[in-house]
Tab-separated table of C-alpha atoms and ligand atoms in Angstrom:
chain	number	residue	atom	x	y	z
A	1	ILE	CA	28.033	25.963	-13.044
A	2	GLU	CA	31.611	26.896	-14.025
A	3	ASP	CA	32.668	26.267	-10.416
A	4	ASP	CA	31.308	22.756	-10.544
A	5	TRP	CA	33.281	21.803	-13.640
A	6	PRO	CA	36.664	23.577	-13.498
A	7	GLY	CA	38.094	23.483	-17.021
A	8	GLU	CA	35.826	20.694	-18.239
A	9	PRO	CA	36.523	19.370	-20.750
A	10	ALA	CA	40.194	20.272	-21.244
A	11	ASP	CA	39.868	20.752	-25.001
A	12	GLN	CA	38.730	24.278	-25.763
A	13	TYR	CA	36.565	23.369	-28.760
A	14	TRP	CA	34.547	20.826	-26.779
A	15	ARG	CA	34.360	23.183	-23.832
A	16	GLN	CA	32.719	25.747	-26.111
A	17	GLN	CA	30.362	23.070	-27.399
A	18	LEU	CA	29.225	22.446	-23.867
A	19	ASP	CA	28.865	26.162	-23.166
A	20	GLN	CA	26.580	26.227	-26.161
A	21	ALA	CA	24.637	23.162	-25.044
A	22	GLU	CA	24.208	24.871	-21.709
A	23	GLU	CA	22.765	27.926	-23.444
A	24	GLU	CA	20.450	25.750	-25.553
A	25	LEU	CA	19.219	24.034	-22.433
A	26	ARG	CA	18.457	27.427	-20.923
A	27	GLN	CA	16.475	28.341	-24.058
A	28	GLY	CA	14.426	25.144	-23.937
A	29	GLU	CA	16.078	23.713	-27.054
A	30	TRP	CA	16.457	20.320	-25.462
A	31	SER	CA	17.080	18.189	-28.535
A	32	ALA	CA	19.836	20.468	-29.722
A	33	ALA	CA	21.362	20.534	-26.245
A	34	SER	CA	21.237	16.760	-25.806
A	35	ARG	CA	22.654	16.155	-29.303
A	36	ARG	CA	25.563	18.465	-28.583
A	37	ALA	CA	26.240	17.134	-25.070
A	38	GLY	CA	25.883	13.541	-26.273
A	39	ALA	CA	28.677	13.741	-28.846
A	40	ALA	CA	30.894	10.646	-28.688
A	41	GLN	CA	34.013	12.687	-28.066
A	42	LEU	CA	32.517	13.909	-24.787
A	43	ALA	CA	31.900	10.458	-23.319
A	44	GLY	CA	34.593	11.016	-20.687
A	45	SER	CA	33.273	14.379	-19.530
A	46	ALA	CA	31.184	14.522	-16.376
A	47	ARG	CA	29.912	17.948	-17.334
A	48	ALA	CA	28.695	16.598	-20.703
A	49	ARG	CA	26.861	13.771	-19.000
A	50	TRP	CA	25.252	16.235	-16.618
A	51	LEU	CA	24.050	18.444	-19.479
A	52	LEU	CA	22.800	15.459	-21.456
A	53	ALA	CA	20.837	14.100	-18.501
A	54	ARG	CA	19.309	17.489	-17.744
A	55	ALA	CA	18.341	18.088	-21.363
A	56	VAL	CA	16.616	14.718	-21.695
A	57	ASP	CA	15.035	15.201	-18.255
A	58	ALA	CA	13.648	18.632	-19.196
A	59	GLU	CA	12.261	17.312	-22.458
A	60	ALA	CA	10.683	14.296	-20.720
A	61	GLU	CA	9.021	16.616	-18.231
A	62	ALA	CA	7.724	19.013	-20.877
A	63	ARG	CA	6.412	16.236	-23.113
A	64	ARG	CA	5.289	14.020	-20.212
A	65	ASP	CA	7.079	11.206	-21.984
A	66	ASN	CA	7.982	8.131	-19.908
A	67	ARG	CA	10.420	6.729	-22.461
A	68	LEU	CA	12.385	9.946	-22.347
A	69	LEU	CA	12.184	9.889	-18.553
A	70	THR	CA	13.718	6.415	-18.499
A	71	ARG	CA	16.494	7.701	-20.767
A	72	ALA	CA	17.045	10.667	-18.445
A	73	ILE	CA	17.353	8.344	-15.442
A	74	THR	CA	19.880	6.214	-17.314
A	75	ALA	CA	21.823	9.358	-18.192
A	76	TYR	CA	21.905	10.480	-14.548
A	77	LEU	CA	23.032	6.998	-13.479
A	78	ASP	CA	25.803	7.171	-16.116
A	79	LEU	CA	26.958	10.456	-14.640
A	80	LEU	CA	26.914	8.988	-11.140
A	81	LYS	CA	29.313	6.292	-12.318
A	82	MET	CA	31.871	9.113	-12.411
A	83	ASN	CA	31.141	9.931	-8.792
A	84	GLU	CA	34.811	10.279	-7.755
A	85	ARG	CA	34.928	13.306	-10.028
A	86	LEU	CA	31.927	14.960	-8.385
A	87	THR	CA	32.132	17.251	-5.361
A	88	ASP	CA	29.931	16.368	-2.364
A	89	HIS	CA	27.625	19.194	-3.309
A	90	LYS	CA	27.329	18.102	-6.933
A	91	LEU	CA	26.904	14.445	-6.006
A	92	LEU	CA	24.012	15.335	-3.697
A	93	GLN	CA	22.394	17.523	-6.329
A	94	VAL	CA	22.600	14.805	-8.993
A	95	ALA	CA	21.591	12.029	-6.599
A	96	HIS	CA	18.539	13.882	-5.339
A	97	ARG	CA	17.292	14.643	-8.832
A	98	THR	CA	17.919	11.028	-9.900
A	99	LEU	CA	16.030	9.649	-6.906
A	100	ASP	CA	13.181	12.059	-7.462
A	101	ARG	CA	12.848	10.908	-11.077
A	102	ILE	CA	13.130	7.229	-10.120
A	103	ARG	CA	10.347	7.645	-7.568
A	104	PHE	CA	8.207	9.463	-10.105
A	105	ARG	CA	8.775	6.671	-12.613
A	106	GLY	CA	7.916	4.090	-9.935
A	107	ASN	CA	10.919	1.902	-10.643
A	108	TYR	CA	12.153	1.653	-7.081
A	109	LEU	CA	14.844	-0.965	-7.575
A	110	SER	CA	16.905	1.379	-9.731
A	111	ALA	CA	17.368	3.608	-6.674
A	112	GLU	CA	19.712	1.019	-5.179
A	113	PRO	CA	22.991	2.110	-6.842
A	114	VAL	CA	22.266	5.731	-5.948
A	115	TYR	CA	21.744	4.986	-2.276
A	116	ARG	CA	24.770	2.663	-2.217
A	117	LEU	CA	26.816	5.537	-3.542
A	118	LEU	CA	25.443	7.976	-0.978
A	119	ILE	CA	26.109	5.450	1.793
A	120	ARG	CA	29.702	5.050	0.624
A	121	ARG	CA	30.289	8.817	0.458
A	122	PHE	CA	28.336	9.691	3.632
A	123	PRO	CA	28.613	6.587	5.818
A	124	ASP	CA	27.356	8.399	8.926
A	125	VAL	CA	23.923	9.312	7.618
A	126	PRO	CA	21.324	6.665	8.606
A	127	GLY	CA	18.738	8.314	6.334
A	128	TYR	CA	20.372	6.856	3.226
A	129	TYR	CA	20.256	3.354	4.695
A	130	ASN	CA	16.617	3.827	5.635
A	131	ASN	CA	15.632	5.189	2.258
A	132	LEU	CA	17.268	2.199	0.602
A	133	THR	CA	15.197	-0.053	2.865
A	134	ILE	CA	12.056	1.834	1.866
A	135	SER	CA	12.911	1.543	-1.834
A	136	PHE	CA	13.286	-2.219	-1.492
A	137	LEU	CA	9.981	-2.475	0.361
A	138	MET	CA	8.247	-0.375	-2.297
A	139	ALA	CA	9.676	-2.778	-4.878
A	140	ASN	CA	8.256	-5.713	-2.896
A	141	ARG	CA	11.735	-6.965	-2.051
A	142	ALA	CA	11.491	-7.474	1.702
A	143	ASP	CA	14.378	-9.960	1.413
A	144	LEU	CA	16.719	-7.194	0.239
A	145	ALA	CA	15.276	-4.700	2.730
A	146	GLU	CA	16.067	-7.093	5.555
A	147	GLN	CA	19.773	-7.170	4.788
A	148	VAL	CA	19.923	-3.375	4.792
A	149	LEU	CA	17.976	-3.262	8.062
A	150	LYS	CA	20.446	-5.655	9.622
A	151	ASP	CA	23.357	-3.408	8.620
A	152	THR	CA	21.517	-0.290	9.771
A	153	LEU	CA	20.597	-1.631	13.200
A	154	LYS	CA	24.099	-2.958	13.705
A	155	LYS	CA	25.417	0.566	13.250
A	156	TRP	CA	22.513	2.406	14.901
A	157	PRO	CA	20.642	0.011	17.224
A	158	ASP	CA	18.239	2.761	18.359
A	159	ASP	CA	17.382	4.217	14.981
A	160	ARG	CA	13.620	4.557	15.167
A	161	VAL	CA	12.899	4.485	11.452
A	162	ALA	CA	14.941	1.309	11.043
A	163	LEU	CA	13.305	-0.257	14.113
A	164	ALA	CA	9.821	0.479	12.779
A	165	HIS	CA	10.578	-1.010	9.370
A	166	HIS	CA	12.201	-3.997	11.010
A	167	GLY	CA	9.005	-4.511	13.020
A	168	PHE	CA	7.028	-4.315	9.794
A	169	VAL	CA	9.194	-6.947	8.077
A	170	LEU	CA	9.170	-9.269	11.107
A	171	LYS	CA	5.376	-9.109	11.250
A	172	THR	CA	4.424	-9.221	7.598
A	173	GLN	CA	7.134	-11.547	6.249
A	174	HIS	CA	7.831	-13.897	9.134
A	175	ASN	CA	4.873	-13.607	11.486
A	176	ARG	CA	7.433	-13.100	14.285
A	177	LEU	CA	4.947	-11.065	16.274
A	178	GLU	CA	6.636	-10.781	19.694
A	179	GLU	CA	9.828	-9.461	18.121
A	180	ALA	CA	7.808	-7.141	15.903
A	181	VAL	CA	6.044	-5.724	18.964
A	182	GLU	CA	9.376	-5.041	20.659
A	183	ALA	CA	10.738	-3.260	17.611
A	184	PHE	CA	7.587	-1.148	17.160
A	185	GLN	CA	7.492	-0.252	20.851
A	186	LYS	CA	11.049	1.084	20.742
A	187	ALA	CA	10.343	2.926	17.511
A	188	LEU	CA	7.227	4.628	18.888
A	189	GLN	CA	8.434	5.248	22.442
A	190	ASN	CA	6.860	8.376	23.990
A	191	ASP	CA	4.953	8.903	20.747
A	192	THR	CA	7.759	11.057	19.417
A	193	GLY	CA	10.319	10.818	16.671
A	194	PRO	CA	10.381	10.201	12.944
A	195	ALA	CA	8.674	6.790	13.012
A	196	THR	CA	5.345	7.914	14.487
A	197	GLU	CA	3.376	7.046	11.365
A	198	SER	CA	-0.162	5.661	11.196
A	199	ARG	CA	0.873	2.377	9.630
A	200	PHE	CA	3.322	1.594	12.437
A	201	TYR	CA	0.685	2.226	15.111
A	202	TYR	CA	-1.646	0.054	13.069
A	203	HIS	CA	0.843	-2.806	12.815
A	204	LEU	CA	1.849	-2.590	16.478
A	205	GLY	CA	-1.801	-2.753	17.574
A	206	ASP	CA	-2.561	-5.502	15.074
A	207	SER	CA	0.432	-7.583	16.234
A	208	LEU	CA	-0.822	-7.301	19.817
A	209	LEU	CA	-4.349	-8.349	18.755
A	210	LEU	CA	-2.961	-11.339	16.876
A	211	LEU	CA	-1.039	-12.295	20.012
A	212	GLY	CA	-4.236	-12.021	22.060
A	213	ARG	CA	-2.737	-9.130	24.092
A	214	TYR	CA	-5.979	-7.167	23.877
A	215	GLU	CA	-5.453	-4.641	26.668
A	216	GLU	CA	-2.079	-3.529	25.366
A	217	ALA	CA	-3.569	-3.343	21.883
A	218	HIS	CA	-6.339	-1.110	23.135
A	219	GLU	CA	-3.828	1.268	24.740
A	220	VAL	CA	-1.953	1.553	21.446
A	221	HIS	CA	-5.200	2.181	19.568
A	222	LYS	CA	-6.147	4.949	21.995
A	223	ARG	CA	-2.717	6.547	21.608
A	224	GLY	CA	-2.879	6.252	17.830
A	225	ALA	CA	-6.344	7.788	17.643
A	226	ALA	CA	-5.376	10.623	19.997
A	227	MET	CA	-2.510	11.451	17.653
A	228	GLY	CA	-4.838	11.472	14.657
A	229	HIS	CA	-3.489	8.267	13.097
A	230	PHE	CA	-6.885	6.549	13.257
A	231	LEU	CA	-10.442	7.806	12.749
A	232	SER	CA	-11.127	6.471	16.260
A	233	PRO	CA	-9.670	3.782	18.556
A	234	SER	CA	-11.999	1.207	16.958
A	235	GLN	CA	-12.023	2.483	13.350
A	236	ARG	CA	-8.456	1.942	12.208
A	237	SER	CA	-8.490	1.675	8.416
A	238	LEU	CA	-5.554	3.529	6.856
A	239	TYR	CA	-7.056	4.488	3.472
A	240	ASN	CA	-9.807	6.897	4.344
A	241	VAL	CA	-11.946	9.712	3.080
A	242	GLU	CA	-12.349	11.843	6.195
A	243	ARG	CA	-15.854	13.199	5.969
A	244	LEU	CA	-17.744	9.902	5.529
A	245	LYS	CA	-20.420	9.001	8.069
A	246	SER	CA	-18.904	6.540	10.568
A	247	ARG	CA	-20.968	3.876	12.265
A	248	PRO	CA	-20.256	0.195	12.902
A	249	TRP	CA	-23.659	-1.284	11.989
A	250	TRP	CA	-25.870	0.143	9.244
A	251	ASN	CA	-29.563	-0.149	8.701
A	252	ILE	CA	-29.820	-1.125	5.020
A	253	GLU	CA	-33.181	0.683	4.681
A	254	GLN	CA	-31.309	3.923	5.369
A	255	THR	CA	-28.908	3.345	2.477
A	256	PRO	CA	-29.472	3.264	-1.295
A	257	TYR	CA	-28.914	-0.503	-1.205
A	258	THR	CA	-32.354	-1.751	-0.087
A	259	LYS	CA	-33.236	-3.028	-3.568
A	260	LEU	CA	-29.999	-4.982	-3.782
A	261	ALA	CA	-30.554	-6.507	-0.330
A	262	ARG	CA	-34.127	-7.531	-1.152
A	263	ALA	CA	-33.056	-9.077	-4.469
A	264	LEU	CA	-30.330	-11.118	-2.729
A	265	GLU	CA	-32.722	-12.274	-0.029
A	266	LYS	CA	-35.318	-13.267	-2.602
A	267	SER	CA	-32.838	-15.510	-4.434
A	268	TRP	CA	-30.911	-16.843	-1.442
A	269	LYS	CA	-31.588	-20.499	-2.255
A	270	GLU	CA	-30.138	-20.233	-5.754
A	271	ILE	CA	-27.216	-18.209	-4.380
A	272	LEU	CA	-26.565	-20.904	-1.779
A	273	LYS	CA	-26.597	-23.567	-4.505
A	274	GLU	CA	-24.110	-21.610	-6.589
A	275	GLY	CA	-21.844	-21.085	-3.596
A	276	GLU	CA	-21.904	-24.793	-2.707
A	277	ALA	CA	-21.455	-26.032	-6.273
A	278	ALA	CA	-18.153	-24.137	-6.617
A	279	LYS	CA	-16.578	-25.579	-3.433
A	280	ALA	CA	-13.486	-26.822	-5.294
A	281	LEU	CA	-12.465	-23.242	-6.140
A	282	TYR	CA	-12.435	-21.800	-2.626
A	283	GLU	CA	-9.120	-20.535	-1.275
A	284	LYS	CA	-7.983	-20.663	2.340
A	285	GLU	CA	-7.744	-17.346	4.154
A	286	LYS	CA	-4.041	-16.627	4.504
A	287	GLU	CA	-3.756	-13.337	6.367
A	288	GLY	CA	-3.240	-15.126	9.661
A	289	LEU	CA	-6.403	-13.726	11.208
A	290	LYS	CA	-7.721	-17.017	12.557
A	291	GLU	CA	-6.870	-17.961	16.081
A	292	ARG	CA	-8.240	-21.428	15.298
A	293	GLY	CA	-10.406	-23.182	12.720
A	294	GLU	CA	-10.781	-23.109	8.947
A	295	TRP	CA	-11.980	-20.285	6.787
A	296	SER	CA	-12.005	-20.083	3.010
A	297	GLN	CA	-13.363	-17.743	0.389
A	298	LEU	CA	-14.352	-17.673	-3.257
A	299	ASP	CA	-13.913	-14.275	-4.934
A	300	LEU	CA	-16.378	-13.279	-7.638
A	301	PHE	CA	-15.426	-9.596	-7.989
A	302	VAL	CA	-12.261	-7.949	-6.719
A	303	ARG	CA	-11.551	-4.211	-6.972
A	304	GLY	CA	-14.619	-3.716	-9.139
A	305	GLN	CA	-13.632	-6.392	-11.677
A	306	GLU	CA	-15.013	-9.881	-12.208
A	307	ILE	CA	-12.458	-12.663	-11.685
A	308	PRO	CA	-12.272	-14.027	-15.271
A	309	ASN	CA	-14.998	-16.632	-15.961
A	310	ARG	CA	-16.146	-16.701	-12.318
A	311	CYS	CA	-19.648	-15.545	-13.085
A	312	LYS	CA	-20.241	-18.619	-15.254
A	313	ARG	CA	-20.076	-20.499	-11.935
A	314	ALA	CA	-22.517	-18.197	-10.187
A	315	PRO	CA	-24.781	-16.640	-12.835
A	316	VAL	CA	-27.718	-15.782	-10.577
A	317	THR	CA	-25.511	-14.217	-7.906
A	318	CYS	CA	-23.591	-12.211	-10.488
A	319	SER	CA	-26.646	-10.948	-12.328
A	320	ILE	CA	-28.068	-9.621	-9.058
A	321	VAL	CA	-24.885	-7.867	-7.934
A	322	ARG	CA	-24.345	-6.473	-11.424
A	323	SER	CA	-27.703	-4.696	-11.140
A	324	GLU	CA	-26.015	-2.414	-8.568
A	325	VAL	CA	-22.848	-0.804	-9.985
A	326	ALA	CA	-21.918	0.506	-6.541
A	327	ALA	CA	-21.414	-3.199	-5.694
A	328	SER	CA	-19.967	-4.838	-8.831
A	329	GLY	CA	-17.993	-1.663	-9.583
A	330	CYS	CA	-16.725	-1.054	-6.026
A	331	ARG	CA	-12.979	-0.735	-6.616
A	332	ARG	CA	-12.285	-0.705	-2.897
A	333	GLY	CA	-14.047	-3.972	-2.164
A	334	GLN	CA	-14.876	-7.518	-3.140
A	335	ILE	CA	-17.851	-9.759	-3.751
A	336	LYS	CA	-17.210	-13.255	-2.436
A	337	PHE	CA	-18.548	-16.363	-0.761
A	338	SER	CA	-17.115	-16.955	2.704
A	339	ALA	CA	-17.154	-20.453	4.181
A	340	MET	CA	-16.279	-20.913	7.848
A	341	GLU	CA	-15.937	-24.267	9.586
A	342	ALA	CA	-17.361	-24.936	13.027
A	343	GLY	CA	-14.922	-24.102	15.822
A	344	THR	CA	-13.386	-21.115	14.058
A	345	HIS	CA	-12.458	-17.912	15.855
A	346	VAL	CA	-11.280	-14.920	13.805
A	347	ARG	CA	-9.237	-12.457	15.840
A	348	PRO	CA	-10.313	-8.801	16.054
A	349	HIS	CA	-9.160	-6.952	12.937
A	350	VAL	CA	-10.081	-4.062	10.638
A	351	GLY	CA	-10.390	-3.667	6.874
A	352	PRO	CA	-8.146	-1.278	4.939
A	353	THR	CA	-10.587	1.502	4.025
A	354	ASN	CA	-13.662	3.404	5.223
A	355	CYS	CA	-14.846	3.817	1.634
A	356	ARG	CA	-16.959	0.663	1.536
A	357	LEU	CA	-19.757	-0.900	3.520
A	358	ARG	CA	-20.033	-4.641	3.748
A	359	MET	CA	-23.325	-6.458	3.152
A	360	HIS	CA	-23.639	-10.104	4.196
A	361	LEU	CA	-26.301	-12.574	3.065
A	362	GLY	CA	-26.611	-15.572	5.422
A	363	LEU	CA	-26.753	-18.853	3.486
A	364	SER	CA	-26.205	-21.873	5.759
A	365	ASN	CA	-25.424	-23.080	9.295
A	366	THR	CA	-25.752	-19.687	10.933
A	367	LYS	CA	-26.827	-21.076	14.305
A	368	ASP	CA	-24.342	-20.184	17.090
A	369	THR	CA	-22.224	-17.995	14.836
A	370	TYR	CA	-21.447	-14.439	15.921
A	371	LEU	CA	-20.064	-11.267	14.402
A	372	ARG	CA	-18.941	-8.499	16.716
A	373	VAL	CA	-18.438	-5.090	15.112
A	374	ASP	CA	-17.075	-2.547	17.577
A	375	LYS	CA	-19.254	-2.987	20.670
A	376	GLU	CA	-22.243	-4.805	19.196
A	377	THR	CA	-22.491	-8.504	18.361
A	378	ARG	CA	-25.071	-9.848	15.916
A	379	GLN	CA	-25.924	-13.203	14.363
A	380	TRP	CA	-26.475	-14.203	10.769
A	381	GLN	CA	-29.798	-15.602	9.645
A	382	VAL	CA	-30.259	-17.774	6.611
A	383	GLY	CA	-31.847	-15.789	3.776
A	384	LYS	CA	-31.315	-12.445	5.524
A	385	THR	CA	-28.885	-9.573	4.919
A	386	PHE	CA	-27.210	-7.146	7.265
A	387	MET	CA	-24.627	-4.415	6.732
A	388	PHE	CA	-21.604	-3.199	8.659
A	389	ASP	CA	-18.533	-1.051	8.172
A	390	ASP	CA	-15.508	-3.345	8.254
A	391	SER	CA	-13.117	-0.447	8.902
A	392	PHE	CA	-14.318	-0.858	12.495
A	393	GLU	CA	-12.779	-3.590	14.572
A	394	HIS	CA	-14.670	-6.862	14.085
A	395	GLU	CA	-14.368	-10.438	15.286
A	396	VAL	CA	-16.085	-13.715	14.315
A	397	TRP	CA	-16.947	-16.932	16.159
A	398	HIS	CA	-18.443	-20.096	14.756
A	399	ASN	CA	-19.510	-22.063	17.810
A	400	GLY	CA	-22.122	-24.080	15.925
A	401	THR	CA	-21.950	-27.065	13.603
A	402	GLY	CA	-21.449	-27.441	9.849
A	403	THR	CA	-19.953	-24.994	7.378
A	404	ARG	CA	-21.325	-21.493	7.748
A	405	LEU	CA	-21.673	-19.963	4.281
A	406	VAL	CA	-22.343	-16.270	3.621
A	407	LEU	CA	-22.188	-14.074	0.535
A	408	ILE	CA	-20.212	-10.881	1.138
A	409	VAL	CA	-21.029	-7.873	-1.057
A	410	ASP	CA	-19.029	-4.676	-0.595
A	411	VAL	CA	-20.637	-1.457	-1.791
A	412	TRP	CA	-19.318	2.082	-2.056
A	413	HIS	CA	-19.993	4.161	1.040
A	414	PRO	CA	-23.139	6.140	0.163
A	415	ASP	CA	-21.489	9.487	1.016
A	416	LEU	CA	-18.879	9.137	-1.747
A	417	THR	CA	-19.487	11.330	-4.791
A	418	PRO	CA	-19.560	9.859	-8.323
A	419	ALA	CA	-16.237	11.590	-8.990
A	420	GLU	CA	-14.662	9.926	-5.939
A	421	ARG	CA	-15.979	6.525	-6.987
A	422	ARG	CA	-14.286	7.026	-10.342
A	423	SER	CA	-11.006	8.427	-9.082
A	424	LEU	CA	-10.124	6.764	-5.753
A	425	PRO	CA	-7.251	4.326	-6.282
A	426	PRO	CA	-8.392	0.699	-5.971
A	427	ILE	CA	-7.720	-1.389	-2.856
B	1	LIG	C1	-14.966	-10.451	7.961
B	1	LIG	O1	-15.285	-9.592	7.136
B	1	LIG	O2	-13.890	-10.434	8.549
B	1	LIG	C2	-15.923	-11.542	8.269
B	1	LIG	O3	-17.143	-10.998	8.528
B	1	LIG	C3	-15.966	-12.480	7.149
B	1	LIG	C4	-16.813	-13.668	7.444
B	1	LIG	O4	-16.726	-14.607	6.659
B	1	LIG	O5	-17.552	-13.659	8.415
B	2	LIG	MN1	-12.866	-8.760	8.114
């Protein structure tokens, strides 16, 4: 410690105060240490700022107190403002602790000044550029991430991590799929390097599917599955519980959801009426999955929660799905009406998780409509349910006439334990 702060501060009295604060910190007397290190007269001392930040940090950790943690982060950032006075070694130590705390707090935007500092001090390390990009993406600021990516790729055109994130931004923000494919392909070349992550294989394959380049997509999916990024080439959800039974189509009788299915089928006419009466509230599908046509949906439950006041519009439907908490309480699914116009084709795609199964109740105009899940294509029937696992690749055609309406009810995968249903983060 002495080596890091030669003769800091110059005044002997204050230097002794800091020695004492240091000792208090060691003893776990955080308040005393932070009071001493925070004295106004020490405002110009980097060592005092360091001790203050560490004392508040240690107290925040011990008390699990987020307000204290925010204060600790501010204190570290204050110290970093004196960065010219810090050695490389000290700067890295402080920066890493600050970034760790910022990540823990979940306030990703406040990482920016730290990474900017690291980039200025160590301009030849692409990792700091890339981590700044990732912080911006975590903070939902793709616009800011893009500028960093531009700078990064200008300096290091072959940096795989930057290429992969650039592909991600091109695809998800701009729908520039060809360019995204090129970036991903470079990033994942030979299936080696630091960018070989599941989500990049997923987005490369998905871009190819959206472009209708099915054979190339299939090759990517085989590679991804062989590397363990997917459960299988056709089951490509990214948020999985590994041990769950995997099959594309399910026989409802062999699940605990027979009663729910029978109840829905029994009331299909009232459910159809409710779905049609609420037409004004439907929202267009906006994930870009359609190759052609129109497709809109009306959510009733999302992530295990009713959309406020929705059930007033569909009381019969809601009372039936509420009788099965694995449906109305499925935090990794939705309950919704899905209306598809004639002439629609939905490109092959997969859902995000293997933790739910998807029940459909056919309601209207099901003639000449098709749902392929993995290798098997089935048709809806009015008043009838079926069940599939939407983490498998699936594709939809409406080659008939009129608006095809179905009710979609996601339920927890039957193999999930009660504890998992309570604790899995929602999707
Ligand atoms: C899907 O889940 O992608 C489709 O089955 C939805 C629909 O309306 O057919
Ligand atoms: Mn789907």
